[in-house]
Coordinates of C-alpha atoms and ligand atoms in Angstrom, one line a residue:
M1 CA 6.7 -24.9 -2.9
T2 CA 6.1 -21.3 -3.1
D3 CA 3.2 -19.4 -1.6
K4 CA 0.9 -18.3 -3.6
P5 CA 1.0 -14.2 -4.5
I6 CA -0.9 -11.8 -2.1
T7 CA -2.2 -8.6 -3.7
V8 CA -3.0 -5.8 -1.9
T9 CA -5.9 -5.8 -3.6
S10 CA -7.9 -7.7 -6.0
P11 CA -11.1 -7.1 -7.8
L12 CA -14.8 -7.4 -7.5
L13 CA -16.2 -8.7 -10.3
P14 CA -19.7 -10.1 -11.3
N15 CA -21.1 -13.5 -12.2
L16 CA -20.2 -14.0 -15.8
D17 CA -22.9 -15.5 -16.4
D18 CA -25.0 -12.6 -15.1
L19 CA -22.7 -10.7 -17.2
I20 CA -23.6 -12.5 -19.9
P21 CA -27.5 -12.2 -21.3
M22 CA -27.1 -8.0 -20.0
L23 CA -24.3 -8.2 -23.0
K24 CA -26.8 -10.3 -25.7
D25 CA -28.5 -7.4 -24.9
I26 CA -26.0 -3.5 -25.6
W27 CA -25.5 -5.8 -28.6
D28 CA -28.7 -6.2 -30.3
R29 CA -29.1 -2.5 -29.3
K30 CA -26.9 -2.2 -30.8
W31 CA -26.5 1.4 -28.8
L32 CA -22.5 1.1 -27.2
T33 CA -21.7 4.8 -25.6
N34 CA -23.2 8.9 -24.8
N35 CA -25.6 8.0 -22.2
G36 CA -27.5 5.2 -22.6
H37 CA -29.2 2.0 -21.1
Y38 CA -28.0 1.0 -18.9
H39 CA -25.6 3.9 -18.2
K40 CA -28.7 5.7 -17.8
E41 CA -29.5 3.1 -15.5
L42 CA -25.9 3.0 -13.6
E43 CA -26.4 6.7 -12.6
K44 CA -30.2 6.0 -10.5
A45 CA -28.8 3.1 -9.1
L46 CA -25.8 4.6 -8.1
A47 CA -27.4 8.3 -7.3
E48 CA -30.3 5.8 -4.6
Y49 CA -27.2 3.7 -3.5
L50 CA -25.3 5.7 -2.5
G51 CA -28.0 8.4 -0.7
V52 CA -27.3 12.1 -3.2
K53 CA -29.2 13.6 -5.5
Y54 CA -27.4 14.3 -8.4
L55 CA -24.4 11.7 -10.0
S56 CA -22.7 11.9 -13.8
L57 CA -20.9 9.2 -14.2
F58 CA -17.5 9.1 -16.1
T59 CA -14.7 7.2 -17.7
N60 CA -12.5 7.4 -14.4
G61 CA -12.1 9.0 -11.2
T62 CA -9.1 11.7 -12.3
L63 CA -11.3 13.1 -15.0
P64 CA -14.4 14.6 -12.0
L65 CA -11.4 16.0 -10.5
I66 CA -10.5 18.4 -13.7
T67 CA -13.7 18.4 -14.2
A68 CA -15.2 19.5 -10.9
L69 CA -13.0 22.7 -11.2
Q70 CA -13.8 23.7 -13.8
A71 CA -17.5 23.6 -13.7
M72 CA -16.8 25.7 -10.4
R73 CA -15.3 28.2 -13.3
I74 CA -11.7 28.0 -10.1
T75 CA -9.1 30.4 -10.3
G76 CA -6.1 31.2 -8.7
E77 CA -4.8 28.8 -5.5
V78 CA -6.9 25.6 -4.6
I79 CA -6.3 24.7 -1.3
T80 CA -4.2 21.0 -1.2
T81 CA -3.4 17.6 0.7
P82 CA 0.7 15.9 -0.2
Y83 CA -0.9 12.3 1.4
S84 CA -3.3 11.4 -1.7
F85 CA -3.0 9.5 -5.4
V86 CA -1.5 12.0 -7.5
A87 CA -4.3 12.0 -9.8
T88 CA -5.3 14.8 -6.8
T89 CA -3.5 17.7 -7.7
H90 CA -2.3 16.4 -12.0
S91 CA -6.3 17.5 -12.1
I92 CA -5.6 21.4 -10.4
W93 CA -2.8 21.5 -12.1
W94 CA -4.9 20.5 -15.8
N95 CA -6.6 23.0 -15.1
G96 CA -3.9 25.5 -15.4
L97 CA -3.8 26.3 -11.5
K98 CA -2.0 26.6 -8.4
P99 CA -2.0 23.5 -6.1
V100 CA -1.1 24.6 -2.2
F101 CA -0.1 22.0 -0.3
V102 CA -1.2 22.0 3.7
D103 CA -0.5 19.2 6.3
V104 CA -3.3 16.3 7.7
E105 CA -4.0 15.0 10.4
E106 CA -1.4 12.3 12.1
E107 CA -5.2 10.3 13.4
T108 CA -7.0 10.5 10.4
G109 CA -3.8 11.3 7.2
N110 CA -7.0 14.1 5.8
I111 CA -5.7 17.6 5.2
D112 CA -6.2 19.8 8.9
P113 CA -8.7 21.9 9.1
E114 CA -6.7 24.3 11.8
K115 CA -3.6 24.9 9.3
I116 CA -5.9 26.1 5.9
E117 CA -6.5 29.2 6.8
A118 CA -2.3 30.0 7.2
A119 CA -2.7 28.5 3.7
I120 CA -5.6 30.8 2.2
T121 CA -4.3 33.8 -0.5
P122 CA -6.0 37.1 -2.0
H123 CA -5.8 34.0 -5.2
T124 CA -7.2 31.2 -2.7
T125 CA -11.1 30.6 -4.5
A126 CA -10.8 26.5 -3.1
I127 CA -10.0 23.9 -1.5
M128 CA -9.8 20.3 -2.3
P129 CA -9.1 16.8 0.1
V130 CA -9.2 13.7 0.2
H131 CA -11.2 11.7 2.0
V132 CA -8.3 9.2 2.5
Y133 CA -8.1 5.8 3.1
G134 CA -12.1 6.0 3.1
T135 CA -12.3 8.4 7.0
P136 CA -14.3 11.8 6.8
C137 CA -12.8 14.5 6.5
N138 CA -13.8 17.4 8.9
T139 CA -16.4 18.5 6.9
K140 CA -17.8 20.8 9.6
R141 CA -14.5 22.6 10.0
I142 CA -13.5 23.0 7.0
Q143 CA -17.1 24.3 5.7
E144 CA -16.8 26.6 8.2
I145 CA -13.2 27.9 6.8
A146 CA -14.9 27.6 3.1
D147 CA -17.6 30.0 3.7
I148 CA -16.0 32.6 6.1
Y149 CA -13.2 32.7 3.2
G150 CA -15.6 32.0 0.1
L151 CA -14.7 29.3 -0.7
K152 CA -15.1 26.3 -2.7
V153 CA -14.6 22.6 -1.6
I154 CA -14.6 20.0 -4.0
Y155 CA -14.0 16.6 -1.8
D156 CA -12.1 14.4 -3.4
A157 CA -14.3 11.1 -2.4
A158 CA -11.3 8.7 -4.2
H159 CA -11.9 6.3 -1.5
A160 CA -15.9 6.7 0.3
F161 CA -17.9 4.7 -1.4
G162 CA -21.1 4.1 0.7
V163 CA -19.1 6.4 3.1
H164 CA -21.7 7.3 5.6
V165 CA -21.8 9.8 8.7
N166 CA -24.5 9.9 11.5
G167 CA -26.8 8.4 8.5
E168 CA -26.0 10.6 5.6
S169 CA -23.7 9.9 3.2
I170 CA -19.9 11.8 3.4
L171 CA -20.9 12.9 -0.3
K172 CA -23.3 15.7 1.1
S173 CA -20.9 17.5 2.0
G174 CA -18.8 20.5 0.1
D175 CA -20.0 22.0 -3.8
M176 CA -19.1 18.9 -5.0
S177 CA -17.4 15.2 -4.4
T178 CA -15.6 12.9 -6.7
L179 CA -15.1 9.8 -6.8
S180 CA -13.8 6.4 -8.4
F181 CA -14.2 3.2 -9.2
H182 CA -10.8 1.8 -10.8
A183 CA -10.4 -1.5 -10.3
T184 CA -8.8 -1.2 -7.1
K185 CA -11.3 0.2 -5.7
V186 CA -14.4 -0.7 -3.0
Y187 CA -16.4 -1.0 -5.9
T188 CA -15.4 -0.7 -10.1
T189 CA -16.6 -0.1 -12.9
V190 CA -13.1 -1.6 -14.7
E191 CA -12.0 2.2 -14.8
G192 CA -14.6 4.6 -13.7
G193 CA -15.5 7.4 -11.4
A194 CA -18.4 9.6 -10.3
L195 CA -19.1 12.8 -9.7
V196 CA -21.6 15.0 -7.6
C197 CA -22.8 18.0 -7.0
H198 CA -26.5 19.1 -5.3
D199 CA -28.9 20.7 -8.7
E200 CA -29.7 20.0 -11.3
A201 CA -28.2 23.8 -12.8
T202 CA -25.1 21.8 -12.0
K203 CA -25.6 18.3 -13.4
K204 CA -26.9 19.6 -16.6
R205 CA -23.4 21.7 -17.0
I206 CA -21.6 18.9 -15.8
D207 CA -22.7 16.3 -18.5
Y208 CA -22.5 18.4 -20.8
L209 CA -18.6 19.4 -20.0
K210 CA -17.7 15.3 -19.9
N211 CA -19.1 15.5 -23.5
F212 CA -16.8 17.7 -25.1
G213 CA -18.8 21.0 -24.1
F214 CA -22.1 20.2 -25.9
A215 CA -25.2 21.6 -24.5
G216 CA -27.6 20.3 -28.3
E217 CA -26.7 18.4 -31.7
T218 CA -24.7 21.9 -33.0
T219 CA -24.3 24.0 -29.5
V220 CA -20.5 23.5 -27.7
V221 CA -21.1 26.2 -25.2
A222 CA -18.1 25.2 -23.4
P223 CA -14.6 23.4 -23.8
G224 CA -15.0 20.4 -22.0
I225 CA -13.7 17.1 -22.0
N226 CA -14.6 13.4 -23.9
S227 CA -15.4 11.1 -20.3
K228 CA -19.1 9.5 -21.1
M229 CA -18.6 5.7 -19.9
D230 CA -19.2 3.2 -21.6
E231 CA -23.6 0.7 -21.6
I232 CA -20.3 -2.6 -21.4
R233 CA -19.1 -0.4 -18.2
S234 CA -22.2 0.1 -16.4
A235 CA -23.2 -3.1 -16.5
F236 CA -20.3 -4.3 -15.5
G237 CA -22.0 -1.7 -12.2
L238 CA -25.1 -2.3 -11.9
L239 CA -23.8 -6.5 -11.6
N240 CA -20.7 -4.8 -8.8
L241 CA -24.3 -2.6 -7.0
K242 CA -25.7 -5.5 -6.1
Q243 CA -22.4 -6.9 -4.5
V244 CA -20.7 -4.4 -2.7
D245 CA -22.3 -4.5 1.0
S246 CA -21.5 -7.8 0.9
A247 CA -18.5 -7.1 -0.3
I248 CA -17.9 -3.7 2.0
A249 CA -18.1 -6.9 4.8
S250 CA -15.9 -9.3 3.4
R251 CA -13.2 -6.1 4.2
K252 CA -15.1 -5.3 7.7
A253 CA -14.2 -9.2 8.8
T254 CA -10.8 -9.3 7.9
A255 CA -9.9 -5.4 9.0
E256 CA -11.3 -7.0 12.0
K257 CA -9.8 -10.0 12.0
Y258 CA -5.9 -7.6 11.2
R259 CA -6.9 -5.6 13.7
E260 CA -7.1 -7.8 16.9
A261 CA -3.9 -9.6 16.0
L262 CA -2.3 -6.6 15.6
K263 CA -3.2 -4.3 18.0
N264 CA -0.6 -5.7 20.7
I265 CA 2.3 -4.8 18.9
P266 CA 4.3 -1.8 19.5
G267 CA 5.2 1.0 17.2
I268 CA 2.1 -0.4 14.4
R269 CA -0.9 1.6 14.7
M270 CA -3.9 1.5 12.5
L271 CA -6.8 3.8 12.3
K272 CA -9.8 3.1 15.0
D273 CA -13.1 2.8 13.7
I274 CA -14.6 5.9 14.6
E275 CA -18.6 6.4 16.2
G276 CA -21.3 7.4 13.7
V277 CA -19.3 6.6 11.1
R278 CA -19.8 3.6 8.5
H279 CA -16.4 2.8 7.2
N280 CA -16.3 0.8 3.8
Y281 CA -11.9 -0.8 4.7
S282 CA -11.8 0.6 1.3
Y283 CA -7.9 0.4 2.7
F284 CA -5.7 -1.8 5.6
P285 CA -2.9 1.9 6.4
I286 CA -1.0 0.2 9.7
F287 CA 1.7 2.8 10.2
I288 CA 5.1 1.8 11.4
D289 CA 7.5 3.6 13.6
E290 CA 11.0 1.7 13.3
K291 CA 12.3 3.0 16.5
Q292 CA 9.0 0.7 19.3
Y293 CA 8.6 -1.6 16.7
G294 CA 12.3 -3.2 15.7
M295 CA 11.9 -3.2 11.9
S296 CA 12.0 -0.1 9.6
R297 CA 8.3 -0.2 7.2
E298 CA 11.2 -0.2 4.0
A299 CA 12.3 -4.0 5.6
L300 CA 8.4 -5.5 6.1
Y301 CA 7.8 -3.8 3.4
E302 CA 10.7 -6.5 1.4
K303 CA 9.8 -9.1 4.0
L304 CA 5.9 -9.3 2.5
K305 CA 7.7 -9.4 -0.3
E306 CA 10.0 -12.8 0.4
N307 CA 7.4 -14.3 1.0
N308 CA 4.8 -13.7 -2.1
I309 CA 2.4 -10.4 0.1
F310 CA 2.3 -8.0 -1.9
G311 CA 1.9 -4.1 -0.2
R312 CA 2.1 -1.3 -1.0
R313 CA 3.5 2.0 0.0
Y314 CA -0.1 4.4 0.0
F315 CA 0.8 7.5 -0.2
Y316 CA 4.5 7.3 -0.6
P317 CA 5.9 9.5 -2.3
L318 CA 4.4 12.5 -1.2
I319 CA 2.8 14.5 -3.9
S320 CA 4.7 17.8 -2.9
T321 CA 8.3 15.4 -3.9
F322 CA 7.0 15.1 -6.7
S323 CA 9.5 16.7 -9.9
A324 CA 6.2 18.8 -11.0
Y325 CA 5.4 19.9 -7.1
K326 CA 8.6 20.2 -5.7
G327 CA 10.1 23.5 -6.4
L328 CA 6.5 25.9 -5.0
E329 CA 6.5 27.2 -2.2
S330 CA 4.0 25.3 0.2
A331 CA 5.6 21.6 -1.0
N332 CA 9.3 22.0 1.2
P333 CA 8.9 19.2 3.8
A334 CA 9.1 21.9 6.2
N335 CA 5.1 23.3 5.7
L336 CA 4.5 19.5 6.0
P337 CA 6.0 17.5 8.8
I338 CA 3.5 15.0 9.9
A339 CA 2.3 14.2 5.9
H340 CA 6.0 13.4 5.2
K341 CA 5.7 10.7 9.0
L342 CA 3.3 9.1 7.9
A343 CA 4.4 8.7 4.2
D344 CA 7.6 7.4 6.1
Q345 CA 5.7 5.4 8.6
V346 CA 2.2 3.4 5.8
L347 CA 2.3 0.4 4.8
C348 CA -1.0 -1.2 2.7
L349 CA -2.4 -4.6 3.5
P350 CA -3.4 -7.1 1.9
M351 CA -8.0 -5.7 1.9
F352 CA -10.3 -7.0 -0.3
A353 CA -13.3 -9.1 -0.8
G354 CA -13.0 -12.0 -0.5
L355 CA -9.1 -12.3 1.4
D356 CA -9.2 -16.1 2.5
E357 CA -8.3 -16.5 6.0
E358 CA -5.2 -18.2 5.0
S359 CA -3.8 -15.5 2.5
A360 CA -4.5 -13.1 6.0
N361 CA -3.4 -15.2 8.6
R362 CA 0.4 -14.9 6.5
V363 CA -0.3 -11.5 6.2
I364 CA -0.4 -11.0 10.1
D365 CA 2.5 -14.0 10.6
I366 CA 5.0 -12.1 9.2
V367 CA 3.7 -8.4 10.8
L368 CA 4.5 -10.4 14.1
K369 CA 7.0 -11.4 12.8
K370 CA 6.3 -15.7 13.4
Ligands
T4K401 N1 -7.9 10.5 -6.4 C1 -7.3 8.9 -5.0 C2 -7.7 9.9 -3.6 C3 -7.4 7.8 -5.6 O1 -6.7 6.6 -5.0 C4 -7.4 7.6 -6.9 C5 -7.0 6.6 -7.8 C6 -7.1 9.0 -7.9 C7 -8.0 9.8 -7.5 C8 -7.7 8.7 -9.7 O2 -9.0 7.7 -9.9 P1 -8.8 6.7 -10.5 O3 -8.3 7.2 -12.1 O4 -7.3 5.5 -11.2 O5 -10.7 6.4 -11.5 C9 -4.1 2.4 -7.6 C10 -5.3 2.9 -9.1 O6 -4.3 2.5 -10.8 C11 -5.3 4.1 -8.7 O7 -7.2 4.1 -8.9 C12 -5.5 4.3 -7.1 N2 -6.5 6.0 -7.1 C13 -4.3 4.5 -6.7 C14 -4.4 4.4 -5.2 O8 -3.9 2.8 -6.9 P2 -1.2 1.1 -8.4 O9 -1.0 2.3 -9.7 O10 -1.3 1.0 -7.3 O11 -2.6 0.3 -9.3 P3 -1.6 -1.4 -9.6 O12 -2.1 -1.6 -11.0 O13 -0.7 -0.9 -9.9 O14 -2.6 -2.1 -9.2 C15 -2.3 -2.7 -7.9 C16 -3.2 -3.8 -7.7 O15 -3.7 -3.9 -7.6 C17 -2.0 -4.2 -8.4 O16 -0.3 -5.1 -7.5 C18 -2.9 -6.0 -8.7 C19 -4.5 -5.5 -8.1 N3 -5.1 -5.7 -9.2 C20 -5.0 -4.2 -10.3 C21 -5.6 -3.6 -10.8 C22 -5.7 -2.7 -11.8 C23 -5.3 -6.1 -9.5 O17 -5.5 -7.2 -9.1 N4 -6.1 -6.9 -10.5 C24 -6.3 -5.1 -11.3 O18 -7.6 -5.8 -12.6 O19 -2.3 2.9 -8.8

């Protein structure tokens, strides 16, 4: 008998019995989208849970990135990281802007602040870093550079739901932060996302932009998009918010189990918890040094697959190697040695709330080459 498949993640699902009365309520109201009852409740509840003042819901985690750049009227060049999901760079392209790639830190996979200044030109107007795997960027240093050069900072916080640094939400950093609530994320509304900003006027503008630019029944103030979250997904999100803390606790337990089991394996590096940070354990990447481990990342990836375990190589290939971007000067591999190294070494092990002991042991046994 083959073992049951273990995927890299599995969605956080609310109890169906709790969802059904809410669906009945939506049916009764006959109000399905466009800032409905549950949409309003979820915006409020999420802002409270995340510790931010202004949050706008979106239909996914890509459109808030696109809208953030539009809302801030970013022009010219945007400095960003190649070590992310393609949506980060795509959002820059969708605004007709030029992405400029900067290398990352080996320790975290986040953009290296010390390499940002060299990439700034007279056309640079913004920095778009990513808190990759939910590990906070060096927001203090990034802000110092942004302040010196008069740049805006938009954080792609798709992985950083609920992450705090010294008791403060990471989403308070920079000018704006975006979230993804995709099915594969720590917190999900099936598809979904949000844009966090720091003042009421900006929230108002964002809300216009996600609703075609409508600022009233007959007034359109900008070429906005349609990215409104509907009532069904808002209800789903309200229920999931009640269980996200226990989901993060379950992820933490798995992370601790993996770390303990794999800590003495030569050639395997794992992310560490950072003091003062409330992590969310959104991914569990391991970085494989083939020479020391005695097996390549590709070989381990395949071996896991043969055993019905489906890890993922997030983030390989690098965004800068895709056809749309590889012609950019900043995409030259010589400019991005650490990002290339991480992309070649990384393998994300299965990590989700409720990953059972037996499954985690199956993963560990393969990595231990038992
Ligand atoms: N910025 C960053 C830094 C991001 O990582 C992302 C998305 C975004 C922006 C954009 O946010 P969204 O617009 O997507 O909200 C997945 C997700 O689709 C994507 O949301 C995510 N990042 C990216 C890192 O991963 P894939 O292509 O790996 O997904 P997929 O469909 O292969 O799913 C992975 C595994 O998850 C499956 O093998 C099984 C499991 N799964 C997946 C789905 C969809 C389930 O068990 N149930 C499900 O419903 O991109």
